[in-house]
Coordinates of C-alpha atoms in Angstrom, one line a residue:
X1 CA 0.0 0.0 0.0
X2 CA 1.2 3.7 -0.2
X3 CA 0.5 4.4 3.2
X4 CA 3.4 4.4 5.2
X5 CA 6.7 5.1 3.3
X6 CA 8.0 8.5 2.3
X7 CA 8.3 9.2 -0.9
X8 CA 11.9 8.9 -2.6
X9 CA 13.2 5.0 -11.1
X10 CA 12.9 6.0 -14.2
X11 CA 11.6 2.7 -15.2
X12 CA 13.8 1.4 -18.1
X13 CA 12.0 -1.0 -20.5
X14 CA 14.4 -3.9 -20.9
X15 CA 13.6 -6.6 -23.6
X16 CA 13.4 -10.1 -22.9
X17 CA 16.1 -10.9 -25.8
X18 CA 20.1 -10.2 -25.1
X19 CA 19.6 -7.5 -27.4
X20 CA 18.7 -4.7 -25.0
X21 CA 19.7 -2.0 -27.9
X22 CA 18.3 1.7 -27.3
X23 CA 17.3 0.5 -23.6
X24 CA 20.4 -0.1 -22.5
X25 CA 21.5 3.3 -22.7
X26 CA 21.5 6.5 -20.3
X27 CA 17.9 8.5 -21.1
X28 CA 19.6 11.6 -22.4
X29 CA 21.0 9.7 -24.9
X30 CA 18.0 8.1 -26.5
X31 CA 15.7 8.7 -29.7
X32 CA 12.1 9.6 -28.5
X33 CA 11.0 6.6 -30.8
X34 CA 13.6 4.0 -29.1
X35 CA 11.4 4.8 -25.7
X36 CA 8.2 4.5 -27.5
X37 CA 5.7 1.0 -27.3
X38 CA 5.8 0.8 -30.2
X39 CA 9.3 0.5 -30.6
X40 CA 9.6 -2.0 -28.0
X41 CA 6.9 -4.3 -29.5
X42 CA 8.5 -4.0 -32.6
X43 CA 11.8 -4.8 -31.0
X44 CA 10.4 -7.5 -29.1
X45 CA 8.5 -9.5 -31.8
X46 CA 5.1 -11.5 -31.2
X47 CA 4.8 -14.2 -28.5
X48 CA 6.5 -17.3 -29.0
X49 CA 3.3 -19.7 -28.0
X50 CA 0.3 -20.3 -29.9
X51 CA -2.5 -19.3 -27.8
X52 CA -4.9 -16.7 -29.7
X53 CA -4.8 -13.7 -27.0
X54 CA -6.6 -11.0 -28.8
X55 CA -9.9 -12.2 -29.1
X56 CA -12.4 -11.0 -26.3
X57 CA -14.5 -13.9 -27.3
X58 CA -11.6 -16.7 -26.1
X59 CA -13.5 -18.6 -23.7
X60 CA -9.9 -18.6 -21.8
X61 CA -9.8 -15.3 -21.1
X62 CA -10.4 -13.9 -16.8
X63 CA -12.4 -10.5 -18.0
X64 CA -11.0 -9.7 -14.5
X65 CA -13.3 -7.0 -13.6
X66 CA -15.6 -7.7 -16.6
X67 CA -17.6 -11.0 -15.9
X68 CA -18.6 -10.0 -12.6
X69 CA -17.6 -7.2 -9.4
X70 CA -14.9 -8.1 -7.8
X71 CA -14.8 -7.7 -3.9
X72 CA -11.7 -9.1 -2.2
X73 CA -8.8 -8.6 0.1
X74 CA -5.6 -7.9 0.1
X75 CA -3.3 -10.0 2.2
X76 CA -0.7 -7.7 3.1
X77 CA 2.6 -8.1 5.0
X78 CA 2.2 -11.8 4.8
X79 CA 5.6 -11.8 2.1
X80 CA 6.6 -8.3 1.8
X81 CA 6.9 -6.7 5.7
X82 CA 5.4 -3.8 6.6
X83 CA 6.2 -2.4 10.1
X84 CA 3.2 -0.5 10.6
X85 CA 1.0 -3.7 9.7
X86 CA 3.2 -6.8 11.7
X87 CA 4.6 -4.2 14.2
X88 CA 5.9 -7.4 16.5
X89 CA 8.3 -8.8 13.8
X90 CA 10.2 -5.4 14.4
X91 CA 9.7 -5.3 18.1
X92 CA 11.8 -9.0 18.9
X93 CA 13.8 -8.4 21.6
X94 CA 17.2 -8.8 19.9
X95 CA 16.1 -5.3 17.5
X96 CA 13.5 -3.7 19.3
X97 CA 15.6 -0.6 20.1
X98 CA 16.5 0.1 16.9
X99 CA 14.3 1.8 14.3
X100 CA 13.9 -0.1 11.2
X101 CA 12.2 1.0 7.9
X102 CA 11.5 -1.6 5.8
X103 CA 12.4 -5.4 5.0
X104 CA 15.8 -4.5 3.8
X105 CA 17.0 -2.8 7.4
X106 CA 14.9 -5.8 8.7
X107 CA 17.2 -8.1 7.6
X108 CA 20.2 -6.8 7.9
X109 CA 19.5 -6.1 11.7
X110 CA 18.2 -10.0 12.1
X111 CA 21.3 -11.7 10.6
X112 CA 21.2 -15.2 10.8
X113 CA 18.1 -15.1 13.4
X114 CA 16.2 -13.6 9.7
X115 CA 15.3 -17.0 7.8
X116 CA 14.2 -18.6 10.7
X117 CA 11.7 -15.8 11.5
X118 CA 10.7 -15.0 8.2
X119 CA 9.9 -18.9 7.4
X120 CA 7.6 -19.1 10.9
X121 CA 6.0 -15.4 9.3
X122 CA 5.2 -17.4 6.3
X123 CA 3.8 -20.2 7.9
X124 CA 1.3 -19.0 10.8
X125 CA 0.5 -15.2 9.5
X126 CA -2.5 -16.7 7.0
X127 CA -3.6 -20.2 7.5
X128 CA -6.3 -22.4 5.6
X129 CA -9.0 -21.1 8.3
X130 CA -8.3 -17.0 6.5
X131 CA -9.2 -18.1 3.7
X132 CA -12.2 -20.3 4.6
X133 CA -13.1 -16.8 6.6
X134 CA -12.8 -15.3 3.6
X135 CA -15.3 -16.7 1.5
X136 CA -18.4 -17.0 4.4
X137 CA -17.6 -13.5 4.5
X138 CA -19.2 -13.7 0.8
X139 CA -15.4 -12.1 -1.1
X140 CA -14.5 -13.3 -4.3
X141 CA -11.3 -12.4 -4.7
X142 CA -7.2 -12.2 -2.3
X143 CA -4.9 -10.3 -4.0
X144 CA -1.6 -11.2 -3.1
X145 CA 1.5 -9.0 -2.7
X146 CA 4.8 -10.8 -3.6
X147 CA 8.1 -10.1 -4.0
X148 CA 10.3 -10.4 -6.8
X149 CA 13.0 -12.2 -4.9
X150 CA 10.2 -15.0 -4.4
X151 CA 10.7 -15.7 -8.5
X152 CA 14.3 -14.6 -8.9
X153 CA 17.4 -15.1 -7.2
X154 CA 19.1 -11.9 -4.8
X155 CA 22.1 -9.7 -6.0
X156 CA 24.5 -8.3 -4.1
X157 CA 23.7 -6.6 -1.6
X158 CA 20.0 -7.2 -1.5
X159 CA 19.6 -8.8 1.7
X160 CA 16.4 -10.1 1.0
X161 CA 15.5 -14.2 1.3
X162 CA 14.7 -15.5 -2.0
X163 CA 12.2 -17.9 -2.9
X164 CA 11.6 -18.8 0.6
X165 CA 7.8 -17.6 0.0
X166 CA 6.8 -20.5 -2.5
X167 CA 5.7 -23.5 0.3
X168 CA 3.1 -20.6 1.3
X169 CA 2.4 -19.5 -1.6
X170 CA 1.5 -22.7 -3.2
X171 CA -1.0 -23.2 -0.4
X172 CA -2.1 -20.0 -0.9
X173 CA -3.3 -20.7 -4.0
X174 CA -4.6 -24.2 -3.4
X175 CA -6.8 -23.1 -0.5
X176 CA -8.2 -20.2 -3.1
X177 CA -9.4 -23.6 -5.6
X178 CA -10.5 -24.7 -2.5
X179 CA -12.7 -22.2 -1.0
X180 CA -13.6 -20.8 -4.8
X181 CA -11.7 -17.6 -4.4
X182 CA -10.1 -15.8 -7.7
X183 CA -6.5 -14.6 -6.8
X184 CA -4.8 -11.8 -8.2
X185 CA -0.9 -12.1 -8.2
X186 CA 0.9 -8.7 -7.8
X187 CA 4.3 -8.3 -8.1
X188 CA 4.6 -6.1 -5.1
X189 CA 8.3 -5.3 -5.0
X190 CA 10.4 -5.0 -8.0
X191 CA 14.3 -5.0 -8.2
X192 CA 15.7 -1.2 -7.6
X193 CA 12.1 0.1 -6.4
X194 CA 9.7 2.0 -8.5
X195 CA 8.5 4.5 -6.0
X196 CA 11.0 4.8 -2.9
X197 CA 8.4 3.5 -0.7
X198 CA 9.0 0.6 2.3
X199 CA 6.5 -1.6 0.8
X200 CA 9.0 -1.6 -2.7
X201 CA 11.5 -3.3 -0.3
X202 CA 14.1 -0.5 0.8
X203 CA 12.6 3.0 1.8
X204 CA 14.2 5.9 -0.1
X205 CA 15.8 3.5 -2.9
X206 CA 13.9 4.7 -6.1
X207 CA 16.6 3.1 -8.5
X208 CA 14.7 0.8 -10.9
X209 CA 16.4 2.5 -14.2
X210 CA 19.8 2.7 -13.0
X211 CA 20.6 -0.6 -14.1
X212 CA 18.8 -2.2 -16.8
X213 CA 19.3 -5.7 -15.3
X214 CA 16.5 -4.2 -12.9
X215 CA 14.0 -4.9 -15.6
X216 CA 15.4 -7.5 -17.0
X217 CA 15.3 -9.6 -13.8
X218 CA 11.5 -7.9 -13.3
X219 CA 10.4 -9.7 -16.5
X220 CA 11.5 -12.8 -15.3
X221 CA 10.2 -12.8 -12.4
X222 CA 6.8 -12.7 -14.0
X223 CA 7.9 -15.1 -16.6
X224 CA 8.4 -17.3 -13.6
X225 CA 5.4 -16.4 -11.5
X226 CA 3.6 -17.2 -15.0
X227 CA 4.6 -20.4 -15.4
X228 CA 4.3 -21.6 -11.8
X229 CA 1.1 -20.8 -11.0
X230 CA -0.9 -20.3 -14.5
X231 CA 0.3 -23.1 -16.2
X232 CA -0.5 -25.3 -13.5
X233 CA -3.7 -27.2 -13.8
X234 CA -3.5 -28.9 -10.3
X235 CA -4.4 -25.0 -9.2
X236 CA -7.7 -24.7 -11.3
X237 CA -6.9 -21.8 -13.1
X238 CA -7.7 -19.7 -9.6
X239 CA -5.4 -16.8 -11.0
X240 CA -7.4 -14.6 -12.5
X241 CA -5.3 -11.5 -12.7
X242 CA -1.2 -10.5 -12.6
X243 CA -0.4 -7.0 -11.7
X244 CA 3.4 -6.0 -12.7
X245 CA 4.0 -3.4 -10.8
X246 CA 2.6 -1.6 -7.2
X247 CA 2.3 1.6 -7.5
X248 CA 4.8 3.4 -9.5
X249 CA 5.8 7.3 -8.6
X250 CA 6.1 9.2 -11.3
X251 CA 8.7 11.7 -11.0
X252 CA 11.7 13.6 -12.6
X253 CA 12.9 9.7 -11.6
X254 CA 9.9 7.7 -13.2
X255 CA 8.3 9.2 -16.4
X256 CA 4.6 7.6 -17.6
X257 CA 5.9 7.3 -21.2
X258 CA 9.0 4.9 -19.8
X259 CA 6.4 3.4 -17.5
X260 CA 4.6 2.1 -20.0
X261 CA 7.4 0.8 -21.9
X262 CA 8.2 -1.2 -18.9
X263 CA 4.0 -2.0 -18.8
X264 CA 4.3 -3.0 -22.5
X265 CA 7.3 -5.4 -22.2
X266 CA 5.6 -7.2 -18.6
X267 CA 2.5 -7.7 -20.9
X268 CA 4.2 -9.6 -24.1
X269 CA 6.1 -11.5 -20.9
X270 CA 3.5 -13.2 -19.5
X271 CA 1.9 -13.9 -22.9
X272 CA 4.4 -15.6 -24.0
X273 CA 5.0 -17.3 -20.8
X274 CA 1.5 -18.8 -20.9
X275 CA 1.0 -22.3 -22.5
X276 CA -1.5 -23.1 -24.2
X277 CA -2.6 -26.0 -21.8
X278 CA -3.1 -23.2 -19.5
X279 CA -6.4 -23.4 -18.1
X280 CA -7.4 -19.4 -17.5
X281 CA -5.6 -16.6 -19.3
X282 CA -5.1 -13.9 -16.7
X283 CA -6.0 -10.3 -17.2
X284 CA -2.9 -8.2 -16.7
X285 CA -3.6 -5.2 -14.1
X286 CA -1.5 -1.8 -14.8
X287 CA -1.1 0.4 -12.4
X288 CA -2.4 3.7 -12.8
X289 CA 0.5 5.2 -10.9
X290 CA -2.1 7.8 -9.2
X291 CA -1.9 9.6 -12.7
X292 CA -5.6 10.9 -14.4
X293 CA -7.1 7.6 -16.6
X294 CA -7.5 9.5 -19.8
X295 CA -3.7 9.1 -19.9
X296 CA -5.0 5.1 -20.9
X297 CA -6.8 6.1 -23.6
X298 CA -4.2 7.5 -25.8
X299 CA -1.3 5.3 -24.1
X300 CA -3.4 2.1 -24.2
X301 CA -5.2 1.5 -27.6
X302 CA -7.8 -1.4 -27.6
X303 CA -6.0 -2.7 -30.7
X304 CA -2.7 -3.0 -29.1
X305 CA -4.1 -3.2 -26.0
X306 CA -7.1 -5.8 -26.3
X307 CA -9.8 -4.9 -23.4
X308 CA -10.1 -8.6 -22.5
X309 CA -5.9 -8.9 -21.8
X310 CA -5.8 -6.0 -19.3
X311 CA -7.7 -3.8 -16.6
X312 CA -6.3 -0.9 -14.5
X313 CA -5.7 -0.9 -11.1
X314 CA -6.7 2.3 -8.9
X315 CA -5.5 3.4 -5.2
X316 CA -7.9 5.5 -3.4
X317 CA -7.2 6.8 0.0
X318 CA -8.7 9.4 2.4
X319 CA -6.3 10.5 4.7
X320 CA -6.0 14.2 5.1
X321 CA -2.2 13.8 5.9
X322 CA -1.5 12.7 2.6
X323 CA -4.2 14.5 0.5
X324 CA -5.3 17.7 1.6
X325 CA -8.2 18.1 -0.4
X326 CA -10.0 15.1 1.3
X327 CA -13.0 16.6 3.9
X328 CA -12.5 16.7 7.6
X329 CA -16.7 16.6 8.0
X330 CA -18.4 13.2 8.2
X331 CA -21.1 14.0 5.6
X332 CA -18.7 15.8 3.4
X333 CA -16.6 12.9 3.0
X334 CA -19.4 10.6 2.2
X335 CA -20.2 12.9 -0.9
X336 CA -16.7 12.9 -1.7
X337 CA -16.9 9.2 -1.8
X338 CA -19.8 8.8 -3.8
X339 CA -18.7 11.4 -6.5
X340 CA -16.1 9.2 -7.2
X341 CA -18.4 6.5 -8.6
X342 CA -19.6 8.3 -12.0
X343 CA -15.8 9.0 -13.1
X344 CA -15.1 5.1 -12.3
X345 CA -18.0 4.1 -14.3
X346 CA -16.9 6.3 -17.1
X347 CA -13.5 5.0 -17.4
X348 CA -15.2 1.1 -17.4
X349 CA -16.8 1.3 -20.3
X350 CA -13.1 1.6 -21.9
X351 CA -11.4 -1.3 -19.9
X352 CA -12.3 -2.5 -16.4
X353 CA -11.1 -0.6 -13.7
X354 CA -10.2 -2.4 -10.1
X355 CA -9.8 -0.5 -6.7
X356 CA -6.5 -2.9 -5.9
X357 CA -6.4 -0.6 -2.4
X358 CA -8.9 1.5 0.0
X359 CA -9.5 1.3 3.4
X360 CA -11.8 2.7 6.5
X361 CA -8.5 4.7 7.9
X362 CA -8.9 8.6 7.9
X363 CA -5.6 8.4 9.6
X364 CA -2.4 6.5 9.5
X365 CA -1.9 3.9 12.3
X366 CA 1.7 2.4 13.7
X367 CA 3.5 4.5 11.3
X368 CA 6.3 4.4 14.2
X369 CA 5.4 0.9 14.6
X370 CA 7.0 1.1 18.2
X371 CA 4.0 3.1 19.3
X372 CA 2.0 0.1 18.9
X373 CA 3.8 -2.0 21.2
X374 CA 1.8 -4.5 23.0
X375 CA -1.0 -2.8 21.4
X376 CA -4.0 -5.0 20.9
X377 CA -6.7 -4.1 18.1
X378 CA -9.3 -4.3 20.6
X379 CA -7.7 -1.6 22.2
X380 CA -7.5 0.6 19.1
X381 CA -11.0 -0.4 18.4
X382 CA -12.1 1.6 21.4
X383 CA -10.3 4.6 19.8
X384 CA -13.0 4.2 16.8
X385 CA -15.8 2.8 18.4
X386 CA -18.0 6.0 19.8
X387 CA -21.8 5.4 18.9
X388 CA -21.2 8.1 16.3
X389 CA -18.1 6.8 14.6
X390 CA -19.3 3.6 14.3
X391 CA -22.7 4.8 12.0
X392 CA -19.6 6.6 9.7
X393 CA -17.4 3.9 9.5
X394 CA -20.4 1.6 8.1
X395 CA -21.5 4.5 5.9
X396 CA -18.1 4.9 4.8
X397 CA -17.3 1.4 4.0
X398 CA -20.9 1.0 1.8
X399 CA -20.1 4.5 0.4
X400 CA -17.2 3.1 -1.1
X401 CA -18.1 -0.1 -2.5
X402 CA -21.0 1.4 -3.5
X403 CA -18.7 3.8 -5.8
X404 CA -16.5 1.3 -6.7
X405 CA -18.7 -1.3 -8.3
X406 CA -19.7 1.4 -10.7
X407 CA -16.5 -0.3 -12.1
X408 CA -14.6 -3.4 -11.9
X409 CA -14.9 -3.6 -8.1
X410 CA -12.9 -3.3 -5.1
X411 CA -10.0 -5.1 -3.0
X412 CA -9.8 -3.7 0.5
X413 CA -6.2 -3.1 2.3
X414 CA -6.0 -5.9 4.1
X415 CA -7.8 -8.6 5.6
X416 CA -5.6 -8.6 8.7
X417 CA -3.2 -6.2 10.9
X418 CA -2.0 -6.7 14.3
X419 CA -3.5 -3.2 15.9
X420 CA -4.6 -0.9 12.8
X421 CA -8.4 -1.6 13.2
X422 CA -9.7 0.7 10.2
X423 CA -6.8 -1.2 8.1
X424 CA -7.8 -4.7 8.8
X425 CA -10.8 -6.3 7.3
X426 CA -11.1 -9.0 9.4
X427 CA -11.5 -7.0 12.7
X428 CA -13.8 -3.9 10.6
X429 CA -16.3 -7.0 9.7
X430 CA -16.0 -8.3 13.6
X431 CA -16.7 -4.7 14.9
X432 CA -20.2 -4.4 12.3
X433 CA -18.3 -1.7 10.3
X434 CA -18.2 -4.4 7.3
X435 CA -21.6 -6.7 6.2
X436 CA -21.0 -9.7 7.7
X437 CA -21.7 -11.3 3.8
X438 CA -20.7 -8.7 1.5
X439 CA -22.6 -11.1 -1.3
X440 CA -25.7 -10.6 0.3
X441 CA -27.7 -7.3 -0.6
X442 CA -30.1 -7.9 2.6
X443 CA -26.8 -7.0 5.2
X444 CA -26.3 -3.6 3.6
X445 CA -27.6 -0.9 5.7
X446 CA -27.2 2.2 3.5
X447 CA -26.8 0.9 0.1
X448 CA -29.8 0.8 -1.8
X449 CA -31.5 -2.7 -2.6
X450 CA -31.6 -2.8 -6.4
X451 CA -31.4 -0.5 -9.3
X452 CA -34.6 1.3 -8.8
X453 CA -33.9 2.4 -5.5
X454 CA -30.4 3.6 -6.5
X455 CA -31.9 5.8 -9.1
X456 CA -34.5 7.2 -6.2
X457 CA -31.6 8.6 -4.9
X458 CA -30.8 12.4 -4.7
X459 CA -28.1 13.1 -7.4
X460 CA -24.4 13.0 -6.0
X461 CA -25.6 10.2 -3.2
X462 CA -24.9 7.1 -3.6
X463 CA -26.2 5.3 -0.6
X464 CA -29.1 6.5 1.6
X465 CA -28.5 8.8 5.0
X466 CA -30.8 6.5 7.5
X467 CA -30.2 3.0 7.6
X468 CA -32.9 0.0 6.8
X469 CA -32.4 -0.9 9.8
X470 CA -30.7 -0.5 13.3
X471 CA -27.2 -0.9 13.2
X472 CA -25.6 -3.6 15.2
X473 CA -21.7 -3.2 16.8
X474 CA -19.8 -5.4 18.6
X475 CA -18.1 -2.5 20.8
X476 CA -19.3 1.1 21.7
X477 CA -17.0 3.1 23.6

């Protein structure tokens, strides 16, 4: 998620031939065409398997975000750390004075004590009883945050344990066949960082076109990821989308045209990594890199750019401390919320558009994750819980799918936290913020019934100011 690093690379486009060309070279000194798509599609050639991908027709084909709304989770921290989110794995007693950013200072400070940790993380921080919670709690969908070092081996001096993740990761996957959840794979982290961020793997570093190995080793990690989960049949074709990059900054460091380059290449890599035995062709999310969604209209045509092969993936926070125009008053924020359903619905009817992130926070939580020591989430539920608070937070979390279902749907950030209550899914649903069953319309309080209600509504309003009932919470403070 964006939330808790600070902002710190120009993305370089490497091809997946030895021929890196025009790519290779520093920015200054290449032709506007060499960094073009087309270019690189020309340079790259066509896929190298025999699958037909550009029909929207190919029964193969997810139309993730196009066959029906998507409401998921993400499962966050589980294998890329977040302090903020697993404050205890930084609070051990061997490094708990120190102050440590992201995975990367993590595990240099851990030393040898680091694989053993990490592989107990992996092991207990989502179990088969998550994801059975999961689906009675009527969500289609986990999107899963990985790291590229799960696909590809480290470089010096990248400190991070590689491919480590896979044991849980596999049953990651076979308890989504299991429990009938779609899963989307994102490739969370990616070699050098392209936005600076801790949840890129090293705050600060912003580096991803320094070297264009960086890309190079990006690619294949997807070609890998592709091939290991995709291709295999034993997981039931669960994998219904692959995202190739988390939120990218653009910056004097990251420009959208060399983004997209980058997006371009990631695409024709996972094509070609798919066989045609494969039982579900995966939509391919793009991040929208917080940038306006016209940009995808002229960047993205549907005949390079098929509407059945890709979807874009939105962020959309409201916390004041990061976006100032976002409203301090209760009421105010719900019509903030619900304006932002007619630009989503707009943009589907292009290509599907997927809110990858949101949450119920207003305000960050643990962002010094050692003052949430000890902290238990009932505790931080009390901070939320007044009778008033908990009407907005149910408001706010219907107001917001509500909005987002006007496109592709939504993915909340993140089923579980150790003490960030607004942040956690799990413990919002517990406290009656969240429907119990999502899937059924008869839990929503606010949100109008059916589409004849929902016109009834007055304009800018997208869910109702009394509720159809009493609201019921678990806590009131």
């Amino acid at each position: 998620m964006r939330a808790f690093g600070l902002p710190s690379a120009l993305v370089v486009a490497a091809l997946l031939s030895t021929a890196i060309g025009t790519f290779a070279a520093p920015l200054s000194q290449r032709s506007p065409q060499a960094n073009s798509t087309s270019a690189l599609q020309e340079r790259e050639g066509s896929p190298t398997n025999s699958m037909t991908y550009g029909s929207d027709e190919s029964p193969k084909q997810a139309h993730f975000g196009r066959n029906s709304v998507v409401r998921g989770v993400n499962l966050g921290a589980w294998f890329v750390l977040e302090s903020w989110q697993n404050p205890s794995l930084f609070l051990t007693q061997d490094i708990r004075s120190m102050q440590l950013n992201d995975e990367w200072s993590w595990m240099n400070a851990k030393g040898s004590k680091a694989q053993e940790d990490l592989v107990e993380h992996y092991r207990t921080f989502m179990n088969q009883s998550d994801f059975e919670a999961i689906q009675r709690a009527g969500l289609s969908t986990v999107r899963i945050p990985v790291p590229f070092w799960t696909f590809v081996p480290t470089v010096k001096p990248e400190p991070y344990l590689a491919s480590r993740q896979r044991k849980a990761l596999r049953d990651a996957l076979t308890w989504s066949k299991q429990y009938g959840l779609d899963v989307v794979l994102d490739l969370h982290t990616v070699p050098g960082s392209v936005n600076g961020l801790d949840n890129g793997g090293r705050l600060g570093e912003q580096a991803f076109a320094d070297d264009p190995n960086n890309a190079k080793r990006a690619l294949n990690a997807l070609s890998v990821m592709t091939d290991m989960f995709v291709n295999n049949a034993s997981y039931g074709g669960v994998v219904k989308a692959i995202q190739v990059a988390n939120e990218p900054k653009i910056n004097e460091r990251l420009s959208w045209s060399v983004l997209q380059d980058y997006q371009a290449a990631a695409l024709k890599t996972i094509r070609a990594a798919i066989k045609p035995s494969a039982p579900v062709v995966p939509t391919v999310l793009f991040s929208d890199a917080f940038q306006p969604w016209s940009k995808y209209d002229a960047l993205l045509p549907s005949d390079a750019y098929p509407t059945s092969q890709i979807a874009v993936d939105h962020h959309q926070y409201f916390v004041r401390a990061w976006d100032s125009r976002v409203p301090k008053d209760d009421d105010e924020l719900i019509d903030y919320v619900c304006a932002i359903g007619p630009r989503i619905a707009a943009a589907q009817k292009k290509r599907a558009v997927i809110v990858g992130e949101f949450s119920l926070g207003r305000e960050t939580r643990c962002v010094d994750y050692h003052t949430c020591q000890d902290v238990k989430m009932s505790q931080d539920v009390s901070t939320l819980n007044s009778a008033e608070n908990n009407k907005f937070m149910r408001r706010f979390f219907e107001a917001q799918a509500a909005s987002y279902e006007q496109g592709g749907g939504w993915i909340m950030w993140s089923w579980k936290t150790e003490s960030a209550a607004a942040w956690s899914y799990s413990a919002a649903r517990e406290q009656g913020w969240i429907p119990d069953d999502v899937s059924d319309p008869a839990q929503w309080l606010y949100r109008p019934a059916d589409e004849s209600q929902r016109k009834a509504l007055p304009d800018g309003q997208c869910i109702t100011t009394q509720p159809s009932r009493s609201p019921r919470f678990a806590t009131q403070s």
